N, CA and C of each residue as an Amber inpcrd file, in Angstrom:
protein
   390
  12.4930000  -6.7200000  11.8110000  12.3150000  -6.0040000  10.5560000
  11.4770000  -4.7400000  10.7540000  10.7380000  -4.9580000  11.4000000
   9.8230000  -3.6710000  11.9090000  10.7010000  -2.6680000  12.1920000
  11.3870000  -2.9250000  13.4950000  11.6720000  -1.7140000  13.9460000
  13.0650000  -1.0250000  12.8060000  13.0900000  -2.5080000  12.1430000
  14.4110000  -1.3380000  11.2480000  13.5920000  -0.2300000  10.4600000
  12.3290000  -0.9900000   9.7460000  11.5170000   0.1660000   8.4460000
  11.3090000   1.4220000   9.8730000  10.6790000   0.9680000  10.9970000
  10.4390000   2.3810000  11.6490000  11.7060000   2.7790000  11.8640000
  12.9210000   2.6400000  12.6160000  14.0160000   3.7050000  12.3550000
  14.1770000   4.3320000  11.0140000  14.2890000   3.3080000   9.4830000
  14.2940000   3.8720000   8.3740000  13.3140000   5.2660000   8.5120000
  11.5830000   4.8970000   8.4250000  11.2850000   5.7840000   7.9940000
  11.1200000   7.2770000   8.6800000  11.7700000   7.4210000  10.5400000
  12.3550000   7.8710000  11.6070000  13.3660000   9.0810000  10.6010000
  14.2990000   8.3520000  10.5550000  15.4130000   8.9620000   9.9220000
  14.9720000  10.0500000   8.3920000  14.1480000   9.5220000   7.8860000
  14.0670000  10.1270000   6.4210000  12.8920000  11.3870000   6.8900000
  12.0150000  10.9720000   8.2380000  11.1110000  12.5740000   8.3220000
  12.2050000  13.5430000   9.2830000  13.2980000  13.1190000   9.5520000
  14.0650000  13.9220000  10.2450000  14.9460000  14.5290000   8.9820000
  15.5360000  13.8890000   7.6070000  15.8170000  14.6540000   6.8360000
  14.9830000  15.4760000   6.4070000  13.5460000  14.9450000   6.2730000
  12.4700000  16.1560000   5.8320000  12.8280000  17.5270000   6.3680000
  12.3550000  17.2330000   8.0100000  12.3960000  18.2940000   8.4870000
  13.8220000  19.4780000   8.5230000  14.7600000  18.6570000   8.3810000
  15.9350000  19.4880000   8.1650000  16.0880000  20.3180000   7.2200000
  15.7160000  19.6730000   6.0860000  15.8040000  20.0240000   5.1040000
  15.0750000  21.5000000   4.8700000  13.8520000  21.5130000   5.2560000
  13.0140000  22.3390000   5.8000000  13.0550000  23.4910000   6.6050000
  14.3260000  23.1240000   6.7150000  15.1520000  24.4210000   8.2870000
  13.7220000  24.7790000   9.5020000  13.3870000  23.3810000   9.8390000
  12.2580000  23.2580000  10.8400000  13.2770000  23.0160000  12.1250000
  12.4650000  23.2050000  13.1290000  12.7340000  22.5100000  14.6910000
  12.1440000  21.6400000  15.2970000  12.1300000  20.8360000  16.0900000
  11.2340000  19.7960000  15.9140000   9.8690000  20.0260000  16.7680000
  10.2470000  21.2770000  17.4810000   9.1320000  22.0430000  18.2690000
   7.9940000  22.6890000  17.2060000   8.9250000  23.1460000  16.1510000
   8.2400000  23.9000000  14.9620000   7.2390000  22.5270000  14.3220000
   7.9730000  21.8560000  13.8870000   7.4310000  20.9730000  12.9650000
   5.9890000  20.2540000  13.6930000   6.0610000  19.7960000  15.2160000
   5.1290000  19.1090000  15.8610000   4.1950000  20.3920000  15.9260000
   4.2060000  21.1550000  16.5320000   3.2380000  22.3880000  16.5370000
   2.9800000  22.7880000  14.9830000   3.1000000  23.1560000  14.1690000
   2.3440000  23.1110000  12.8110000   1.6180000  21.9390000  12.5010000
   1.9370000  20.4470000  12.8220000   1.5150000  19.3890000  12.1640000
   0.0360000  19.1940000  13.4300000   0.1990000  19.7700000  14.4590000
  -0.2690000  19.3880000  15.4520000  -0.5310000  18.2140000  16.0840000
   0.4450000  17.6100000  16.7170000   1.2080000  16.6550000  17.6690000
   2.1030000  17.3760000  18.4230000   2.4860000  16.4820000  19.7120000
   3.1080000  16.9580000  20.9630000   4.6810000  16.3410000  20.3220000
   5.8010000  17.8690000  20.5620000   6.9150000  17.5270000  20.4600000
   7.4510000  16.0010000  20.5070000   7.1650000  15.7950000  21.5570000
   7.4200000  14.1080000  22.5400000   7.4640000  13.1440000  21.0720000
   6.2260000  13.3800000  20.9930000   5.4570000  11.9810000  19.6760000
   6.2830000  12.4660000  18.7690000   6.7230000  13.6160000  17.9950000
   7.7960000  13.3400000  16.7510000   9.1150000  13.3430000  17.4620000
   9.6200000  13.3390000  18.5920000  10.8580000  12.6140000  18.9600000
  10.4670000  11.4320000  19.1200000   9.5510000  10.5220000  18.8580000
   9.4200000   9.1970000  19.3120000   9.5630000   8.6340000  17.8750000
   8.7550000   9.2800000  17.0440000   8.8630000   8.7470000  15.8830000
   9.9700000   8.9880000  14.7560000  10.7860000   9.7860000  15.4770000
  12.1500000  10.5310000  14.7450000  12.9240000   9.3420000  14.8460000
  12.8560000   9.1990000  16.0330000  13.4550000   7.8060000  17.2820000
  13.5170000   6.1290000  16.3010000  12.2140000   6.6190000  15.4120000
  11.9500000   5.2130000  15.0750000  11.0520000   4.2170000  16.2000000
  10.3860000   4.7290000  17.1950000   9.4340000   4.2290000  17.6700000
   7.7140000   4.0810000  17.7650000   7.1000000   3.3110000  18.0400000
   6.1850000   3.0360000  17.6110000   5.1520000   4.4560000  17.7770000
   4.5070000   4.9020000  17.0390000   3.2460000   5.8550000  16.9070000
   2.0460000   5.8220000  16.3090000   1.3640000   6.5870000  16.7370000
   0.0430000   6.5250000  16.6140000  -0.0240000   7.0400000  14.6940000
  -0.8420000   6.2510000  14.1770000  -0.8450000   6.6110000  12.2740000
  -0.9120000   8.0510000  12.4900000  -2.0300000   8.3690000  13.1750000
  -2.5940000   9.8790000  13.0150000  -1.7220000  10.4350000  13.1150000
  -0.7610000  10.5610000  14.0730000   0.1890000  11.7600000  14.1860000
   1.4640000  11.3740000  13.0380000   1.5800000   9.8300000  12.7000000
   2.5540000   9.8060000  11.3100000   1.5800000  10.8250000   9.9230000
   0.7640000  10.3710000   9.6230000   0.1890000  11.0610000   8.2600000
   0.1330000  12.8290000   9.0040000  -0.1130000  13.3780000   9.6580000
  -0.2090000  14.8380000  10.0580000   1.0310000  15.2910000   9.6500000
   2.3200000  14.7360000  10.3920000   3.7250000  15.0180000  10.0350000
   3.8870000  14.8560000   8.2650000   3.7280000  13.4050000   7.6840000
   3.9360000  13.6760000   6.5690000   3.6310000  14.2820000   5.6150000
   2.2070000  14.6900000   6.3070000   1.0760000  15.5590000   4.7920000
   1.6850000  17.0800000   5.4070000   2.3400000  17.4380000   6.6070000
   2.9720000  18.8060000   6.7010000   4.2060000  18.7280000   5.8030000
   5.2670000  17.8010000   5.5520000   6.0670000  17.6630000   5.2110000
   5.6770000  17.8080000   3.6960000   4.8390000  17.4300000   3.3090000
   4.4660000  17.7010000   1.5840000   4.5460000  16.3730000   0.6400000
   4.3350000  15.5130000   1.8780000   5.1810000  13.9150000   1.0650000
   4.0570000  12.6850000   1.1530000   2.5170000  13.3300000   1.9360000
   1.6510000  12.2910000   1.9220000   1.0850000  11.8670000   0.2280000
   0.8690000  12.6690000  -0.7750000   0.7430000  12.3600000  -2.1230000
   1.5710000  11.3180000  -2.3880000   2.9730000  11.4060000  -2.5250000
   4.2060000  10.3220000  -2.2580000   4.1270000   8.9030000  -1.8350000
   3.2050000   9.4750000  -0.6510000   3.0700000   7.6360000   0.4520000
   2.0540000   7.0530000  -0.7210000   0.5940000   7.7340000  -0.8080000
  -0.5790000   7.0170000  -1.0100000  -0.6950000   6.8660000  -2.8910000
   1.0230000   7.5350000  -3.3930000   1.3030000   6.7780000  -4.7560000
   1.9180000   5.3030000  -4.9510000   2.3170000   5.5080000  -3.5800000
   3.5560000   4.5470000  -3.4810000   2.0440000   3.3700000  -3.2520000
   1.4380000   3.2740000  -2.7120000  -0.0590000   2.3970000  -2.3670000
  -0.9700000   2.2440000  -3.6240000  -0.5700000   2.9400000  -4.9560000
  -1.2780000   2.8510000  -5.6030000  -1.8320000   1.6170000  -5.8120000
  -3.1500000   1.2920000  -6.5140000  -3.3510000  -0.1280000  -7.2170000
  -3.0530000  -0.1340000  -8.6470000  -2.7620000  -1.6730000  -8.2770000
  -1.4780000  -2.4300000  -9.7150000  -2.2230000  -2.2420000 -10.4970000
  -1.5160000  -2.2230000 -11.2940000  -2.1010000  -2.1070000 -13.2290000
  -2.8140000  -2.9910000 -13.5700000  -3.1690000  -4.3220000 -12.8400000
  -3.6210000  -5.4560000 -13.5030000  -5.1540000  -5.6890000 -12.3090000
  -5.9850000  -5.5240000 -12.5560000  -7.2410000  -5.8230000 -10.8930000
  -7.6420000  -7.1620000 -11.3410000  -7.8070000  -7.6010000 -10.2780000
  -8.7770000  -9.1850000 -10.6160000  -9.9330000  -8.9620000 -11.4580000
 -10.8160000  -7.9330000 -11.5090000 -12.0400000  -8.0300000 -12.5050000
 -11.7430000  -7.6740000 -13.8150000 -10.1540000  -7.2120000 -14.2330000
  -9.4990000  -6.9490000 -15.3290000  -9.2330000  -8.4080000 -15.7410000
  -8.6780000  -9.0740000 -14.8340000  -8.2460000 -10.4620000 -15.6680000
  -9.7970000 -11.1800000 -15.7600000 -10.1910000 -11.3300000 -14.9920000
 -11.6120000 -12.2090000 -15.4280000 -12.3440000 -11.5320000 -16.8390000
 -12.3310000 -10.5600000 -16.7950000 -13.4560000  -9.8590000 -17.7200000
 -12.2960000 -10.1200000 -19.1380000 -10.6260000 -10.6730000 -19.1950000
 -10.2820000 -10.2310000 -20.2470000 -10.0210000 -12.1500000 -20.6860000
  -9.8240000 -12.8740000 -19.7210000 -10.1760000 -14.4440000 -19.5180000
 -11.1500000 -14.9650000 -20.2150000 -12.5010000 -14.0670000 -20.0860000
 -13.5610000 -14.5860000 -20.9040000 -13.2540000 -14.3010000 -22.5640000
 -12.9620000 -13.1090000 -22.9110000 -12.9360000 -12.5770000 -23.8460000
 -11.8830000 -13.7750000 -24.8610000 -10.5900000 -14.2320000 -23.9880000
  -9.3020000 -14.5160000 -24.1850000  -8.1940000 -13.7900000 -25.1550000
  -8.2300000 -12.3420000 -24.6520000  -7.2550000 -11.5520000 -25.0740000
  -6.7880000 -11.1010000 -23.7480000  -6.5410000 -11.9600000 -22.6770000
  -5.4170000 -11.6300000 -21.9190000  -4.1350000 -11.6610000 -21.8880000
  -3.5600000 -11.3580000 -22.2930000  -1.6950000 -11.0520000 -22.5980000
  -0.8020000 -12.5380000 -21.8260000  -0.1010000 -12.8400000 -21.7200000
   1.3530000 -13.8670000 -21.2460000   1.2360000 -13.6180000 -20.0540000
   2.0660000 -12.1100000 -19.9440000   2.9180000 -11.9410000 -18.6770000
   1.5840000 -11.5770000 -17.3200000   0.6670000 -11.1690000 -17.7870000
  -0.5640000 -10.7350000 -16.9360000  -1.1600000 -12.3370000 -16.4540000
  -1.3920000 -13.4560000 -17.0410000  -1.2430000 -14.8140000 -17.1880000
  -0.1390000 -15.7980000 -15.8940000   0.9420000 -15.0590000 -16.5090000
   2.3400000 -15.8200000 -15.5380000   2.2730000 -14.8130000 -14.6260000
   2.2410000 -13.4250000 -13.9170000   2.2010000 -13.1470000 -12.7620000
   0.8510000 -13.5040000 -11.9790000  -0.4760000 -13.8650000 -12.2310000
  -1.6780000 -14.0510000 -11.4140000  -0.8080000 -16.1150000 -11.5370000
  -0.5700000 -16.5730000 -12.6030000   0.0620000 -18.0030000 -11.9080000
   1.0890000 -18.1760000 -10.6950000   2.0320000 -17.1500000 -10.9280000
   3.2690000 -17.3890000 -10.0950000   2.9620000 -16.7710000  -8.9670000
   1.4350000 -15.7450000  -8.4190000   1.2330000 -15.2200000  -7.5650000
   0.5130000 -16.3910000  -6.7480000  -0.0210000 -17.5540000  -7.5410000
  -0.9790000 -18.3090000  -7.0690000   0.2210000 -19.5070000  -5.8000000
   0.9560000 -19.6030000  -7.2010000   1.7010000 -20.4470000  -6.3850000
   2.4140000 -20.4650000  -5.5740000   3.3220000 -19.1850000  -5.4110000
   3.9170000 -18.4430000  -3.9970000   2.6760000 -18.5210000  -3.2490000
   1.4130000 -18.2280000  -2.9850000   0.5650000 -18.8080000  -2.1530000
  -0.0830000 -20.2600000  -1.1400000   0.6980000 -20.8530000  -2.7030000
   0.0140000 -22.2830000  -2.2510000  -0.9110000 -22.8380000  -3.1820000
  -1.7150000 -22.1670000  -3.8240000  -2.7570000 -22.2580000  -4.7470000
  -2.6760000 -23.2550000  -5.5610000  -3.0970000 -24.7140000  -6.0350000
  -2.8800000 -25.2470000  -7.1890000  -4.1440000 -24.6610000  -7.9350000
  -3.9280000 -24.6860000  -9.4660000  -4.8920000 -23.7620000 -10.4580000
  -5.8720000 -24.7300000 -10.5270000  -6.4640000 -25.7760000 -10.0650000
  -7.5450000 -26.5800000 -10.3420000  -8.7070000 -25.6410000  -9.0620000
  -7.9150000 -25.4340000  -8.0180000  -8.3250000 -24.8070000  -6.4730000
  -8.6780000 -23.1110000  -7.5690000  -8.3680000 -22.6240000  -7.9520000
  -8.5670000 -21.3050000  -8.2820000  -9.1540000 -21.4070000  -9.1290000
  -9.5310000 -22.4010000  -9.9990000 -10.4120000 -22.2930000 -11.4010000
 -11.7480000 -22.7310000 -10.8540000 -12.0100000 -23.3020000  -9.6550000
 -13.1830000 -23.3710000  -8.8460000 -13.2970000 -22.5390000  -8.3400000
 -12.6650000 -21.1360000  -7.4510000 -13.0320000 -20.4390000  -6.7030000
 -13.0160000 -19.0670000  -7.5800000 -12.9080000 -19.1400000  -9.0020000
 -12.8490000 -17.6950000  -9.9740000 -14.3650000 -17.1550000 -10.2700000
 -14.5360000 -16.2160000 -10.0330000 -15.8830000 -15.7620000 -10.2870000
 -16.0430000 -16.3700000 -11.8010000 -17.2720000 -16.3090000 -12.0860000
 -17.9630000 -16.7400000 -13.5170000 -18.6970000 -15.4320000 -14.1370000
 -18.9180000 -15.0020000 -15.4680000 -19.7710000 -13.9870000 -15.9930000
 -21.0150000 -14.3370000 -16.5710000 -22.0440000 -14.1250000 -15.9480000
 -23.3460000 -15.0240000 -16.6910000 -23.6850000 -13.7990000 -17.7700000
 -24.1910000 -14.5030000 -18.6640000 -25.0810000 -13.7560000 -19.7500000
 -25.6220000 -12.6830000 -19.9300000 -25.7220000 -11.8990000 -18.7950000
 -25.6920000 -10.4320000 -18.7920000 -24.7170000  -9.6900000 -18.2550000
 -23.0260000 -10.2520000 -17.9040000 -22.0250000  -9.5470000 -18.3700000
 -21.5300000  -9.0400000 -16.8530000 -22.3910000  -9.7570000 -15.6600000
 -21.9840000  -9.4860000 -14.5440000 -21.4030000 -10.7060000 -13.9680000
 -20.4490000 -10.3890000 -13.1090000 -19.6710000 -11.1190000 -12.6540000
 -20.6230000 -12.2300000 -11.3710000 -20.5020000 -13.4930000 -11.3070000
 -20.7530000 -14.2320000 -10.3500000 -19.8730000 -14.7240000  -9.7870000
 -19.8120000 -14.6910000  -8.3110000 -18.9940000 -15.5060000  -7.6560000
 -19.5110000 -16.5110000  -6.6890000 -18.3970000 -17.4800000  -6.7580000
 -19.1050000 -18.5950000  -6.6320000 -19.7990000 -18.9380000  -5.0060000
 -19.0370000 -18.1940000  -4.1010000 -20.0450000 -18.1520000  -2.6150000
 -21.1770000 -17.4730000  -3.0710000 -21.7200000 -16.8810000  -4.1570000
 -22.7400000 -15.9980000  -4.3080000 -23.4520000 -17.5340000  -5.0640000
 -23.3410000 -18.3290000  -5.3850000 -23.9040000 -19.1370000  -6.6170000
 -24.7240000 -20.1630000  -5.5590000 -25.9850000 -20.1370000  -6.3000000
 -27.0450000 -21.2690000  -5.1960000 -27.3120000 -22.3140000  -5.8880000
């Protein structure tokens, strides 16, 4: 599976660069990396991050990657803090359940290991609790 996403994502900085009416001499010398390393990674073979993010943030597409990484709409201190309250919604409810259990998790195991909010509104967790 690996090496297919690296050919995939191989293939799509080589449309970049085309697209671009670059060379691949051009493109490695602006991004600064050695020709070699973006034929390796054109290739779909393994490379060093540094010289992947150089290529892509030349390409104009690192904003793109580190949206695509964003964090989810829902954070764990969102559900605890809205748990206490109990105006946490259904579906926010059934995805932290159905996430538990694709894990393994039975909810007796997670209702012991959920942080607690003491009385001044900060979160405790329970390796923190003496």
């Amino acid at each position: 599976m690996q090496s297919i996403s690296l050919k995939r994502l191989g293939d799509r900085i080589t449309e970049q660069r085309i697209a671009k009416h670059l060379k691949q001499s051009e493109l490695a010398y602006e991004a600064g990396i050695s020709e070699r390393t973006l034929q390796r990674m054109e290739a779909g073979e393994v490379v060093k991050s540094d010289g992947l993010l150089k290529v892509i943030a030349h390409l104009g597409k690192l904003d793109a990657v580190l949206d695509a990484l964003a964090i989810p709409d829902i954070s764990p201190y969102h559900l605890v803090t809205q748990s206490r309250t109990g105006s946490t919604n259904r579906s926010a409810r059934v995805r932290v359940r159905d996430s538990k259990r694709r894990r393994g998790n039975s909810t007796s195991a997670a209702a012991e290991s959920a942080p607690a909010i003491d009385t001044s509104g900060a979160i405790v967790w329970p390796e923190d609790q003496t």
